Amino acid sequence: MGELAIVLRKPPNDHGPTELGICGPITHATTPVLRDYLRRPLDTTPAACPRVRLDMSCCISIDVDGLLALSTAQHAVGIRGGELPLVRVPPLFDRYVRQHNFDGLLIDPRAPSA
């Protein structure tokens, strides 16, 4: 069983999205921790529109349970008008995300359209 660390990076002067650095695996064993951590801001401020980016550059592995947990969290945040895109996704994970049809995790709604 791997351990998951979540590093909080607040934006300067509270402008812009909060960034969470994900360190470790996002797997069946660690998704409950990630889910609980992401649920806290939604439970404490139900009217808020959270803007959070998940930095995946230090994520060492991900499985389908991890993808499903991220997708569920992104949906919950989106219902409240917020955002939860993945950023700095390693190429191997990018391929895995797309292979399993979780492409929506990679879309940053504030990024300019290409």
PDB file of C-alpha atoms in Angstrom:
ATOM      1  CA  MET A   1       0.000   0.000   0.000  1.00  0.00           C
ATOM      2  CA  GLY A   2       1.409   3.395  -0.977  1.00  0.00           C
ATOM      3  CA  GLU A   3       1.099   6.638   0.857  1.00  0.00           C
ATOM      4  CA  LEU A   4      -0.372   9.795  -0.588  1.00  0.00           C
ATOM      5  CA  ALA A   5       0.757  13.297   0.296  1.00  0.00           C
ATOM      6  CA  ILE A   6      -1.192  16.384  -0.706  1.00  0.00           C
ATOM      7  CA  VAL A   7       0.742  19.646  -0.791  1.00  0.00           C
ATOM      8  CA  LEU A   8      -1.349  22.818  -0.587  1.00  0.00           C
ATOM      9  CA  ARG A   9      -0.089  25.807  -2.588  1.00  0.00           C
ATOM     10  CA  LYS A  10      -2.157  28.917  -1.994  1.00  0.00           C
ATOM     11  CA  PRO A  11      -2.106  31.572  -4.711  1.00  0.00           C
ATOM     12  CA  PRO A  12      -0.553  34.942  -3.808  1.00  0.00           C
ATOM     13  CA  ASN A  13      -3.091  37.332  -2.290  1.00  0.00           C
ATOM     14  CA  ASP A  14      -5.780  34.651  -2.743  1.00  0.00           C
ATOM     15  CA  HIS A  15      -6.027  35.425  -6.468  1.00  0.00           C
ATOM     16  CA  GLY A  16      -6.299  32.515  -8.859  1.00  0.00           C
ATOM     17  CA  PRO A  17      -6.899  28.858  -8.180  1.00  0.00           C
ATOM     18  CA  THR A  18      -5.476  26.961  -5.259  1.00  0.00           C
ATOM     19  CA  GLU A  19      -3.092  24.259  -6.357  1.00  0.00           C
ATOM     20  CA  LEU A  20      -2.765  20.863  -4.721  1.00  0.00           C
ATOM     21  CA  GLY A  21       0.374  18.877  -5.418  1.00  0.00           C
ATOM     22  CA  ILE A  22      -0.340  15.166  -5.449  1.00  0.00           C
ATOM     23  CA  CYS A  23       2.671  13.129  -4.290  1.00  0.00           C
ATOM     24  CA  GLY A  24       2.426   9.366  -4.426  1.00  0.00           C
ATOM     25  CA  PRO A  25      -0.016   6.963  -6.027  1.00  0.00           C
ATOM     26  CA  ILE A  26      -3.708   7.572  -6.644  1.00  0.00           C
ATOM     27  CA  THR A  27      -4.990   4.032  -6.372  1.00  0.00           C
ATOM     28  CA  HIS A  28      -7.748   2.005  -4.768  1.00  0.00           C
ATOM     29  CA  ALA A  29      -5.821   2.199  -1.463  1.00  0.00           C
ATOM     30  CA  THR A  30      -5.319   5.979  -1.447  1.00  0.00           C
ATOM     31  CA  THR A  31      -8.483   7.349  -3.085  1.00  0.00           C
ATOM     32  CA  PRO A  32     -10.423   7.568   0.215  1.00  0.00           C
ATOM     33  CA  VAL A  33      -7.802   9.990   1.576  1.00  0.00           C
ATOM     34  CA  LEU A  34      -7.892  12.115  -1.577  1.00  0.00           C
ATOM     35  CA  ARG A  35     -11.696  12.089  -1.690  1.00  0.00           C
ATOM     36  CA  ASP A  36     -11.964  13.178   1.957  1.00  0.00           C
ATOM     37  CA  TYR A  37      -9.414  15.947   1.441  1.00  0.00           C
ATOM     38  CA  LEU A  38     -11.199  17.293  -1.646  1.00  0.00           C
ATOM     39  CA  ARG A  39     -14.595  17.021   0.037  1.00  0.00           C
ATOM     40  CA  ARG A  40     -13.672  19.289   2.981  1.00  0.00           C
ATOM     41  CA  PRO A  41     -13.891  22.628   1.142  1.00  0.00           C
ATOM     42  CA  LEU A  42     -17.193  21.589  -0.424  1.00  0.00           C
ATOM     43  CA  ASP A  43     -18.711  20.640   2.934  1.00  0.00           C
ATOM     44  CA  THR A  44     -17.543  23.733   4.816  1.00  0.00           C
ATOM     45  CA  THR A  45     -18.548  26.295   2.188  1.00  0.00           C
ATOM     46  CA  PRO A  46     -21.532  24.877   0.293  1.00  0.00           C
ATOM     47  CA  ALA A  47     -22.158  28.066  -1.708  1.00  0.00           C
ATOM     48  CA  ALA A  48     -18.529  28.488  -2.760  1.00  0.00           C
ATOM     49  CA  CYS A  49     -17.226  27.963  -6.288  1.00  0.00           C
ATOM     50  CA  PRO A  50     -13.893  26.287  -5.580  1.00  0.00           C
ATOM     51  CA  ARG A  51     -11.103  26.763  -8.106  1.00  0.00           C
ATOM     52  CA  VAL A  52      -8.515  24.081  -7.502  1.00  0.00           C
ATOM     53  CA  ARG A  53      -5.857  22.626  -9.801  1.00  0.00           C
ATOM     54  CA  LEU A  54      -4.306  19.241  -9.111  1.00  0.00           C
ATOM     55  CA  ASP A  55      -0.593  19.162  -9.943  1.00  0.00           C
ATOM     56  CA  MET A  56       0.097  15.597 -11.021  1.00  0.00           C
ATOM     57  CA  SER A  57       3.847  16.003 -11.663  1.00  0.00           C
ATOM     58  CA  CYS A  58       4.783  13.995  -8.531  1.00  0.00           C
ATOM     59  CA  CYS A  59       2.050  11.385  -8.800  1.00  0.00           C
ATOM     60  CA  ILE A  60       3.869   8.067  -9.149  1.00  0.00           C
ATOM     61  CA  SER A  61       0.959   5.894 -10.345  1.00  0.00           C
ATOM     62  CA  ILE A  62      -2.763   5.933 -10.958  1.00  0.00           C
ATOM     63  CA  ASP A  63      -5.337   3.225 -11.511  1.00  0.00           C
ATOM     64  CA  VAL A  64      -8.937   3.191 -12.689  1.00  0.00           C
ATOM     65  CA  ASP A  65     -10.200   3.691  -9.113  1.00  0.00           C
ATOM     66  CA  GLY A  66      -8.039   6.816  -8.932  1.00  0.00           C
ATOM     67  CA  LEU A  67      -9.398   8.104 -12.242  1.00  0.00           C
ATOM     68  CA  LEU A  68     -12.953   7.499 -11.077  1.00  0.00           C
ATOM     69  CA  ALA A  69     -12.317   9.305  -7.777  1.00  0.00           C
ATOM     70  CA  LEU A  70     -10.838  12.293  -9.621  1.00  0.00           C
ATOM     71  CA  SER A  71     -13.738  12.351 -12.070  1.00  0.00           C
ATOM     72  CA  THR A  72     -16.288  12.199  -9.248  1.00  0.00           C
ATOM     73  CA  ALA A  73     -14.541  15.020  -7.378  1.00  0.00           C
ATOM     74  CA  GLN A  74     -14.359  17.115 -10.560  1.00  0.00           C
ATOM     75  CA  HIS A  75     -18.085  16.588 -11.131  1.00  0.00           C
ATOM     76  CA  ALA A  76     -18.939  17.585  -7.528  1.00  0.00           C
ATOM     77  CA  VAL A  77     -16.870  20.759  -7.829  1.00  0.00           C
ATOM     78  CA  GLY A  78     -18.380  21.534 -11.244  1.00  0.00           C
ATOM     79  CA  ILE A  79     -21.929  21.307  -9.870  1.00  0.00           C
ATOM     80  CA  ARG A  80     -21.022  24.168  -7.529  1.00  0.00           C
ATOM     81  CA  GLY A  81     -19.625  26.186 -10.424  1.00  0.00           C
ATOM     82  CA  GLY A  82     -16.014  25.443  -9.564  1.00  0.00           C
ATOM     83  CA  GLU A  83     -13.099  23.895 -11.410  1.00  0.00           C
ATOM     84  CA  LEU A  84     -10.816  20.945 -10.723  1.00  0.00           C
ATOM     85  CA  PRO A  85      -8.520  20.309 -13.708  1.00  0.00           C
ATOM     86  CA  LEU A  86      -5.384  18.184 -13.630  1.00  0.00           C
ATOM     87  CA  VAL A  87      -2.206  20.070 -14.537  1.00  0.00           C
ATOM     88  CA  ARG A  88       1.365  19.011 -15.271  1.00  0.00           C
ATOM     89  CA  VAL A  89       0.212  15.484 -16.075  1.00  0.00           C
ATOM     90  CA  PRO A  90       3.098  13.150 -17.008  1.00  0.00           C
ATOM     91  CA  PRO A  91       2.793  11.802 -20.590  1.00  0.00           C
ATOM     92  CA  LEU A  92       2.245   8.220 -19.446  1.00  0.00           C
ATOM     93  CA  PHE A  93      -0.657   9.266 -17.194  1.00  0.00           C
ATOM     94  CA  ASP A  94      -2.054  11.487 -19.926  1.00  0.00           C
ATOM     95  CA  ARG A  95      -2.192   8.448 -22.203  1.00  0.00           C
ATOM     96  CA  TYR A  96      -3.775   6.319 -19.457  1.00  0.00           C
ATOM     97  CA  VAL A  97      -6.414   8.992 -18.739  1.00  0.00           C
ATOM     98  CA  ARG A  98      -7.315   9.221 -22.432  1.00  0.00           C
ATOM     99  CA  GLN A  99      -7.208   5.437 -22.911  1.00  0.00           C
ATOM    100  CA  HIS A 100      -9.881   5.029 -20.228  1.00  0.00           C
ATOM    101  CA  ASN A 101     -12.030   7.913 -21.565  1.00  0.00           C
ATOM    102  CA  PHE A 102     -11.477  10.312 -18.662  1.00  0.00           C
ATOM    103  CA  ASP A 103     -10.411  13.145 -21.001  1.00  0.00           C
ATOM    104  CA  GLY A 104     -12.559  15.640 -19.073  1.00  0.00           C
ATOM    105  CA  LEU A 105     -10.033  15.506 -16.238  1.00  0.00           C
ATOM    106  CA  LEU A 106      -7.442  17.151 -18.491  1.00  0.00           C
ATOM    107  CA  ILE A 107      -9.500  20.118 -19.616  1.00  0.00           C
ATOM    108  CA  ASP A 108      -8.843  23.390 -17.827  1.00  0.00           C
ATOM    109  CA  PRO A 109     -11.978  25.512 -18.339  1.00  0.00           C
ATOM    110  CA  ARG A 110      -9.934  28.725 -17.982  1.00  0.00           C
ATOM    111  CA  ALA A 111      -7.303  27.720 -20.541  1.00  0.00           C
ATOM    112  CA  PRO A 112      -7.571  29.437 -23.925  1.00  0.00           C
ATOM    113  CA  SER A 113      -9.064  27.271 -26.639  1.00  0.00           C
ATOM    114  CA  ALA A 114      -6.681  26.023 -29.279  1.00  0.00           C
TER     115      ALA A 114
END
